[in-house]
Tab-separated table of C-alpha atoms in Angstrom:
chain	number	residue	atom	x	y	z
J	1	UNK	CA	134.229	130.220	108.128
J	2	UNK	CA	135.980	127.650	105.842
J	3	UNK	CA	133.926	124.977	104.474
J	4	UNK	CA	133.854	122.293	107.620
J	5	UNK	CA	132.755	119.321	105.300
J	6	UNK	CA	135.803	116.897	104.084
J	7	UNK	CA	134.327	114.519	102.058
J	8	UNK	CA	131.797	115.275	99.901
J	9	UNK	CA	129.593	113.435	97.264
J	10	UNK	CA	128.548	115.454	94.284
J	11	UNK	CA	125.709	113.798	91.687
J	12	UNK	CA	125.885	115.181	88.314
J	13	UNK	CA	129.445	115.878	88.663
J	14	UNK	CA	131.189	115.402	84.655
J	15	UNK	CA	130.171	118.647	83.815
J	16	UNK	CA	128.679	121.701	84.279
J	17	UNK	CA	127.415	122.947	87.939
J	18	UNK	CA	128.631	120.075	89.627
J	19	UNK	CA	131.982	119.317	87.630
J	20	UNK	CA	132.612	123.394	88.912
J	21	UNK	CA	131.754	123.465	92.364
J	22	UNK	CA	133.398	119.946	92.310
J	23	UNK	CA	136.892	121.518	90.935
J	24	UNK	CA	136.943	124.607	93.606
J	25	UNK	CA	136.237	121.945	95.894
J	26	UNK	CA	138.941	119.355	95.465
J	27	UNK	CA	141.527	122.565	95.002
J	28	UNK	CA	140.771	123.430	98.622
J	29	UNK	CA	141.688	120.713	100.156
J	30	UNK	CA	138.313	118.622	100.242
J	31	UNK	CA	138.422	115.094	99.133
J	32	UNK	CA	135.462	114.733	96.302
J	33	UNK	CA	133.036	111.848	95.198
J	34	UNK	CA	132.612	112.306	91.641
J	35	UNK	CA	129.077	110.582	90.523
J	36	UNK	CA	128.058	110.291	86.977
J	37	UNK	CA	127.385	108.523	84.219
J	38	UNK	CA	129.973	109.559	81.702
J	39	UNK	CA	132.778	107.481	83.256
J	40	UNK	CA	135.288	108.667	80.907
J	41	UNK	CA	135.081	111.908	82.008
J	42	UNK	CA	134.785	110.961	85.793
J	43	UNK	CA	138.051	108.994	84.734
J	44	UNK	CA	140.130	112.157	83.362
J	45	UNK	CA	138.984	114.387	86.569
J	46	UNK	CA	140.561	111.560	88.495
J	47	UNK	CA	143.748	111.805	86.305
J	48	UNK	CA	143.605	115.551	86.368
J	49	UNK	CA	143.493	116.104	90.071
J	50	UNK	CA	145.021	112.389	91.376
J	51	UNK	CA	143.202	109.375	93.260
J	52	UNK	CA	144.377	110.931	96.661
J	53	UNK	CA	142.023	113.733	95.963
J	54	UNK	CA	138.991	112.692	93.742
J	55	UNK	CA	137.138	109.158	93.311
J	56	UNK	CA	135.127	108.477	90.260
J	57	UNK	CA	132.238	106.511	90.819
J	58	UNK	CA	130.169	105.551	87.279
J	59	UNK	CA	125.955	105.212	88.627
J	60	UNK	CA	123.108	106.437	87.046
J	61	UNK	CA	121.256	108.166	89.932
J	62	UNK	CA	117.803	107.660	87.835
J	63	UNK	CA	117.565	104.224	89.068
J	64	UNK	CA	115.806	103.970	92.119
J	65	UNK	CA	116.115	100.218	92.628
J	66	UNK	CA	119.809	100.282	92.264
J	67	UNK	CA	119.958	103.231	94.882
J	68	UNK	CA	120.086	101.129	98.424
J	69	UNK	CA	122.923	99.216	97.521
J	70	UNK	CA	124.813	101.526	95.976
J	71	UNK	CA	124.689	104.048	99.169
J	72	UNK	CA	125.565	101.134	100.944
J	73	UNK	CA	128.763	100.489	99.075
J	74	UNK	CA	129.662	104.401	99.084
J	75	UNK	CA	129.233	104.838	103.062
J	76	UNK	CA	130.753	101.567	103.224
J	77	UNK	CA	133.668	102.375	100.768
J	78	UNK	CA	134.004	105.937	102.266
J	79	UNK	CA	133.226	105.540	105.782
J	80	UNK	CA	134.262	110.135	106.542
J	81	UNK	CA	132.233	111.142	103.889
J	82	UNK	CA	129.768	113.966	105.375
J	83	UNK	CA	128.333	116.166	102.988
J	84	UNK	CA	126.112	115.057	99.855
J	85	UNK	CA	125.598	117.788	96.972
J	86	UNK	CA	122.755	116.712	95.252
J	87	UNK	CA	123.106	118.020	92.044
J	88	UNK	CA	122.359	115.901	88.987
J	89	UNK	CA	119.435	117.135	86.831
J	90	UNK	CA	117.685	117.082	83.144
J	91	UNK	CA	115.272	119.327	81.551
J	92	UNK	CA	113.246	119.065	78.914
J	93	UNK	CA	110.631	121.026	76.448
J	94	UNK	CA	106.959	120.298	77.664
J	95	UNK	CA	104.565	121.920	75.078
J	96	UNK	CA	100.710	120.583	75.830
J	97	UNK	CA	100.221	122.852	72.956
J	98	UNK	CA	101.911	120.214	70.427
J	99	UNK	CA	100.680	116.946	72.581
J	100	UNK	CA	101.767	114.165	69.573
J	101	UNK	CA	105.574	115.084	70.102
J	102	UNK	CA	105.538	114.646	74.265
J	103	UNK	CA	107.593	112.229	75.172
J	104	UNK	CA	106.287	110.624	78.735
J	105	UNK	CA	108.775	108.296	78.977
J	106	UNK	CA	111.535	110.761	79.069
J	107	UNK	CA	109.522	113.154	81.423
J	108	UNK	CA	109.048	110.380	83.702
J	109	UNK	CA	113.097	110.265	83.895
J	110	UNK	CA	112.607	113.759	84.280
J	111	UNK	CA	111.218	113.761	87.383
J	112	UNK	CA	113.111	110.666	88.806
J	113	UNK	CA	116.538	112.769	88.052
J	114	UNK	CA	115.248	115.924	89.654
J	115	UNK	CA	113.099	114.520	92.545
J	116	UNK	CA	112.539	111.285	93.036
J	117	UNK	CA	116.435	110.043	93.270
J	118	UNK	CA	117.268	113.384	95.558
J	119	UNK	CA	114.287	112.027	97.898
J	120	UNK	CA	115.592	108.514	97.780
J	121	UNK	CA	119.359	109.718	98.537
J	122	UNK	CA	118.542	111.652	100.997
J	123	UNK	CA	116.333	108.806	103.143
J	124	UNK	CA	118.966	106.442	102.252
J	125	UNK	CA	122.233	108.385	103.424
J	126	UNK	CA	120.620	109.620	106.350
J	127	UNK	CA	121.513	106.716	108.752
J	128	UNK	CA	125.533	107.190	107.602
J	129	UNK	CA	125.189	111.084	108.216
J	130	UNK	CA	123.089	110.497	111.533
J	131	UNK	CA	125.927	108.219	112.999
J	132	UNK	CA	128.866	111.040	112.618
J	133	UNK	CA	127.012	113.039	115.215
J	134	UNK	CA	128.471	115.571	116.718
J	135	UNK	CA	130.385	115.918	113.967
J	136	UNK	CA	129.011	118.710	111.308
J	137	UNK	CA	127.443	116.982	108.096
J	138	UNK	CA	125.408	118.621	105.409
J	139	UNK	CA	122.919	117.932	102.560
J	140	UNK	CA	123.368	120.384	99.866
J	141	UNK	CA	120.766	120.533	97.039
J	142	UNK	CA	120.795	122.104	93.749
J	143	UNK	CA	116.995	123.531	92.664
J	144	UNK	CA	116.740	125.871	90.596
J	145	UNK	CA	115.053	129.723	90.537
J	146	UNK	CA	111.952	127.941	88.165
J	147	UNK	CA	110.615	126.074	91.697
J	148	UNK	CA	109.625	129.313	92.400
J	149	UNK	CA	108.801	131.086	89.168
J	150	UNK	CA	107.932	128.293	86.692
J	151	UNK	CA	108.792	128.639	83.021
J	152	UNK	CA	105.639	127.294	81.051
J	153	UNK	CA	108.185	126.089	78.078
J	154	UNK	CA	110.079	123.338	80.384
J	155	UNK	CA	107.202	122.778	83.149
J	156	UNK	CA	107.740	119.470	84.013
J	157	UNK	CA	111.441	120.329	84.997
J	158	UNK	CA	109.935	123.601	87.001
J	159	UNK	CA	107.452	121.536	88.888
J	160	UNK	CA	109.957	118.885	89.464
J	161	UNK	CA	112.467	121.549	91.399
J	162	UNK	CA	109.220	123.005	93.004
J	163	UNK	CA	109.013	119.497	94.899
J	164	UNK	CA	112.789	119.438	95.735
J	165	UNK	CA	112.530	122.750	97.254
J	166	UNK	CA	109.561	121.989	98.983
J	167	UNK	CA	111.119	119.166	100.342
J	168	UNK	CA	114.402	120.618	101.505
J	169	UNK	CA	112.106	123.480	103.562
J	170	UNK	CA	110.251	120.454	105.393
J	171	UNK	CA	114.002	118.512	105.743
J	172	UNK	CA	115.097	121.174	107.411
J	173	UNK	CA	112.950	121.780	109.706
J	174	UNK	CA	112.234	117.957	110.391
J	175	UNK	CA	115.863	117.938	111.029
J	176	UNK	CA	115.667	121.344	113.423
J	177	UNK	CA	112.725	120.353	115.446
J	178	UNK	CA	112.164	119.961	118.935
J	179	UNK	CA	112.403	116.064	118.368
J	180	UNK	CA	115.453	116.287	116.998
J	181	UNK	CA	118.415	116.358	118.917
J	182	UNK	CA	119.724	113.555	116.880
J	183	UNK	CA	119.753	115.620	113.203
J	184	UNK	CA	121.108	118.575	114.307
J	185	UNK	CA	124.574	118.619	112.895
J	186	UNK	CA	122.955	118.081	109.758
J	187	UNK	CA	122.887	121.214	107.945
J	188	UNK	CA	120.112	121.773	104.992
J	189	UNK	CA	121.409	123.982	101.971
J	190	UNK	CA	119.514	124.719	99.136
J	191	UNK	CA	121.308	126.137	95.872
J	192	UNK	CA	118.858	128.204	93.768
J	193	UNK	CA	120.708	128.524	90.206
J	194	UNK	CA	119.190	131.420	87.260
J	195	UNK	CA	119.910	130.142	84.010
J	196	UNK	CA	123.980	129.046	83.693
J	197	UNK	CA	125.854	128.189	80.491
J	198	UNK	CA	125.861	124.602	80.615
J	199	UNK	CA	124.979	121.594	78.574
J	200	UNK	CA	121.660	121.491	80.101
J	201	UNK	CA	120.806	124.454	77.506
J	202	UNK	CA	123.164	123.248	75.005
J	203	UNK	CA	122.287	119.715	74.287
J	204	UNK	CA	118.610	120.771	73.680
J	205	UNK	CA	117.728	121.369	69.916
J	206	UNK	CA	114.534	123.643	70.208
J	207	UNK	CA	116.768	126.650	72.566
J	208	UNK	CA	119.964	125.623	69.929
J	209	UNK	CA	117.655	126.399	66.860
J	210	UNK	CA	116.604	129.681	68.397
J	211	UNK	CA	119.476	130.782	69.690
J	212	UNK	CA	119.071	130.223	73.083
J	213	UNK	CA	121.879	127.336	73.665
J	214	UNK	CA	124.116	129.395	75.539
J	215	UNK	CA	122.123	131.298	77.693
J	216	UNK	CA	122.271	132.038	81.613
J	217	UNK	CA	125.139	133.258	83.556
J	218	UNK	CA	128.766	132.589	83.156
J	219	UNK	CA	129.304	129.148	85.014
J	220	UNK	CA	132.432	130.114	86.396
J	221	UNK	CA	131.368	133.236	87.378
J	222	UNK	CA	128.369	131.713	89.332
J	223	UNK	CA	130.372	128.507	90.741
J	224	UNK	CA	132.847	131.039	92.237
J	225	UNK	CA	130.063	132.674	93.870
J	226	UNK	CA	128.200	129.712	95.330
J	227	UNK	CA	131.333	128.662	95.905
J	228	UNK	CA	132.203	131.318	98.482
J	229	UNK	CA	128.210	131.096	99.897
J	230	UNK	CA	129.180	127.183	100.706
J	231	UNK	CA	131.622	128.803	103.151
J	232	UNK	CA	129.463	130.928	104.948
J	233	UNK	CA	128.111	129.209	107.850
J	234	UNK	CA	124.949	131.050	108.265
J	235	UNK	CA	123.798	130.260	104.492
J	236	UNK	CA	120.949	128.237	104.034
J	237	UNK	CA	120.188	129.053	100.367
J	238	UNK	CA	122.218	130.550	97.265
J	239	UNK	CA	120.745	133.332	95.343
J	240	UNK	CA	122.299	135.379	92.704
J	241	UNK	CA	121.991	139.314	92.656
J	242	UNK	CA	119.817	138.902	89.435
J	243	UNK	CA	117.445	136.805	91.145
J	244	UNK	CA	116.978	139.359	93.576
J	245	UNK	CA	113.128	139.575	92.884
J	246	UNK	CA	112.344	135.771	93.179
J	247	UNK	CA	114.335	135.868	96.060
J	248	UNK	CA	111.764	138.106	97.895
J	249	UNK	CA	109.097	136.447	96.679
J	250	UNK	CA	110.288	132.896	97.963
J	251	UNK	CA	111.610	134.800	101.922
J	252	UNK	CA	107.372	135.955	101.774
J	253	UNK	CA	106.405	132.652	101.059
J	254	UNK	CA	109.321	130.765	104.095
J	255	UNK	CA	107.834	133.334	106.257
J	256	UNK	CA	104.724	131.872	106.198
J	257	UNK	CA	105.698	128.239	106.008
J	258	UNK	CA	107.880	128.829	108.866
J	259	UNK	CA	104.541	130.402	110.952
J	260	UNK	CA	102.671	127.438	110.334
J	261	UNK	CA	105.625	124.809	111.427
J	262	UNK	CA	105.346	126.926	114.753
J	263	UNK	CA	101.274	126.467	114.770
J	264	UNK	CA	101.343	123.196	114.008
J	265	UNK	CA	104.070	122.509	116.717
J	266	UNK	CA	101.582	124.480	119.037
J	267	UNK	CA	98.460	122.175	118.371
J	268	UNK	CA	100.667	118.928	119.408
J	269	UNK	CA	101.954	117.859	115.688
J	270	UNK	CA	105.047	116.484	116.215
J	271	UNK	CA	107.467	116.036	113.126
C-alpha cells in the first residue's frame, strides 16, 4: 500500500537518516517538514527540491521549554500535516572506567535529544493528530537496535533508546485500547536502525582515531529499505536482515509485554 501520510515532520532531518528517508519522501509526492538546527542546510534542501515541496524549519528539539509553542506554530502553520518522524538523535562515549573525562552536561543533552524531546513531541502533537480523525495519522520513531542490546562503550545513548522504545510499545497500545476509539487512526511505528554510515559515527573522535568512523550499513542502502517498510501497512517496526537475532530477542520480550497489557486489562486497569 503506498504511504497514506501527506505531510510529514521529520526531526533531525540535515543529514543522515532523516535527510534520506526525508529525500525518498519528498520525491514521492509527500510534502516534508524539514527540522533542524543547521539552517543552511535545511535552506539548500529547500532550494534543491522547491518551497512547494519541502519547508525548512530551524529549532533545536533539545529545548523542552521552547517545545509548546513551537508545535503550536507548526500545526498552526501546517494545519494537514499527519505524520511526525521522530528522528533527531546524539550519541556519545560513556566510559565509568575513565570518570574525570565524563561530561554530564552533554549526557544530560543526551538524553533530552533521544527521549525526553520525543516524549514531549509526542504529548504535545497529539491533540493536532487526534482532531484529523478518521483520517490515518502516524507517529514514526527512530530507536535504535542498542535499546535492545546495549553497547557498554555509548550506554547512556543505549539506555536512552531503551526508554523510547519502551515508550512507543506502551503508545501503542494506549492508543489501541479498548478506551480508545478516539486514537485509533494513529498508527505507532518504531524504526530499529544497526549501525549506518552517518555523522553520528563520524563526528566522534574516539571511533575516528580507531577506525571506526565509518562504520554500519550503507545509508542509502538502509533508507531504501525502511523506505519501502514505511509503505507496508501492516509494519509496526523496521528491522534489518542483520539484526535478525535482536529481532527475536525483542518479538520474545513484546510477547510477553503484550500478555500482561491483556492481564492487566483483565483485573480492571484501564489505560
Amino acid at each position: 500500500m503506498p504511504f497514506p501520510y501527506k505531510t510529514v515532520l521529520i526531526t533531525g532531518a540535515t543529514s543522515g537518516i532523516g535527510l534520506a528517508l526525508a529525500e525518498r519522501m519528498i520525491n514521492s509526492g509527500v510534502f516534508v517538514i524539514a527540522v533542524g538546527r543547521r539552517k543552511d542546510r535545511l535552506d539548500a534542501l529547500v532550494k534543491q527540491h522547491g518551497s512547494d515541496k519541502v519547508a525548512a524549519e530551524p529549532f533545536d528539539i533539545s529545548d523542552l521549554s521552547a517545545l509548546p509553542n513551537w508545535v503550536k506554530h507548526i500545526t498552526t502553520t501546517y494545519p494537514t500535516l499527519d505524520s511526525i518522524l521522530l528522528n533527531a538523535g546524539l550519541q556519545k562515549t560513556l566510559l565509568f572506567t575513565n570518570p574525570t573525562a565524563i561530561d554530564l552536561a552533554a549526557h544530560t543533552t543526551e538524553l533530552t535529544t533521544n527521549y525526553l524531546s520525543p516524549l514531549n513531541m509526542i504529548a504535545l502533537f497529539m491533540p493536532h493528530l487526534i482532531s484529523l480523525a478518521p483520517n490515518p495519522t502516524s507517529i514514526i520513531v527512530v530507536t535504535s537496535g542498542l535499546s535492545v542490546i546495549p553497547l557498554p562503550r555509548c550506554a547512556n545513548y543505549s539506555a536512552s533508546k531503551a526508554a523510547a522504545h519502551s515508550l512507543v510499545w506502551s503508545l501503542r497500545a494506549q492508543l489501541t485500547g479498548p478506551e480508545a476509539e478516539h486514537t485509533k487512526h494513529i498508527k505507532v511505528v518504531e524504526i530499529m536502525p544497526p549501525a549506518v554510515k552517518t555523522e553520528l559515527h563520524t563526528i566522534q573522535p574516539d571511533l575516528v582515531e580507531m577506525g571506526l568512523g565509518d562504520i554500519g550499513m550503507e545509508l542509502n542502502e538502509f533508507a531504501d529499505f525502511t523506505w519501502g517498510e514505511l509503505q507496508n501497512e501492516e509494519r509496526e517496526e523496521v528491522w534489518v536482515d542483520q539484526q535478525r537475532g535482536w529481532k527475536e530477542v525483542d518479538a520474545k520480550r513484546r510477547e510477553v509485554f503484550e500478555g500482561s497489557v491483556k492481564a492487566f486489562r483483565g483485573m480492571g486497569l484501564k489505560f
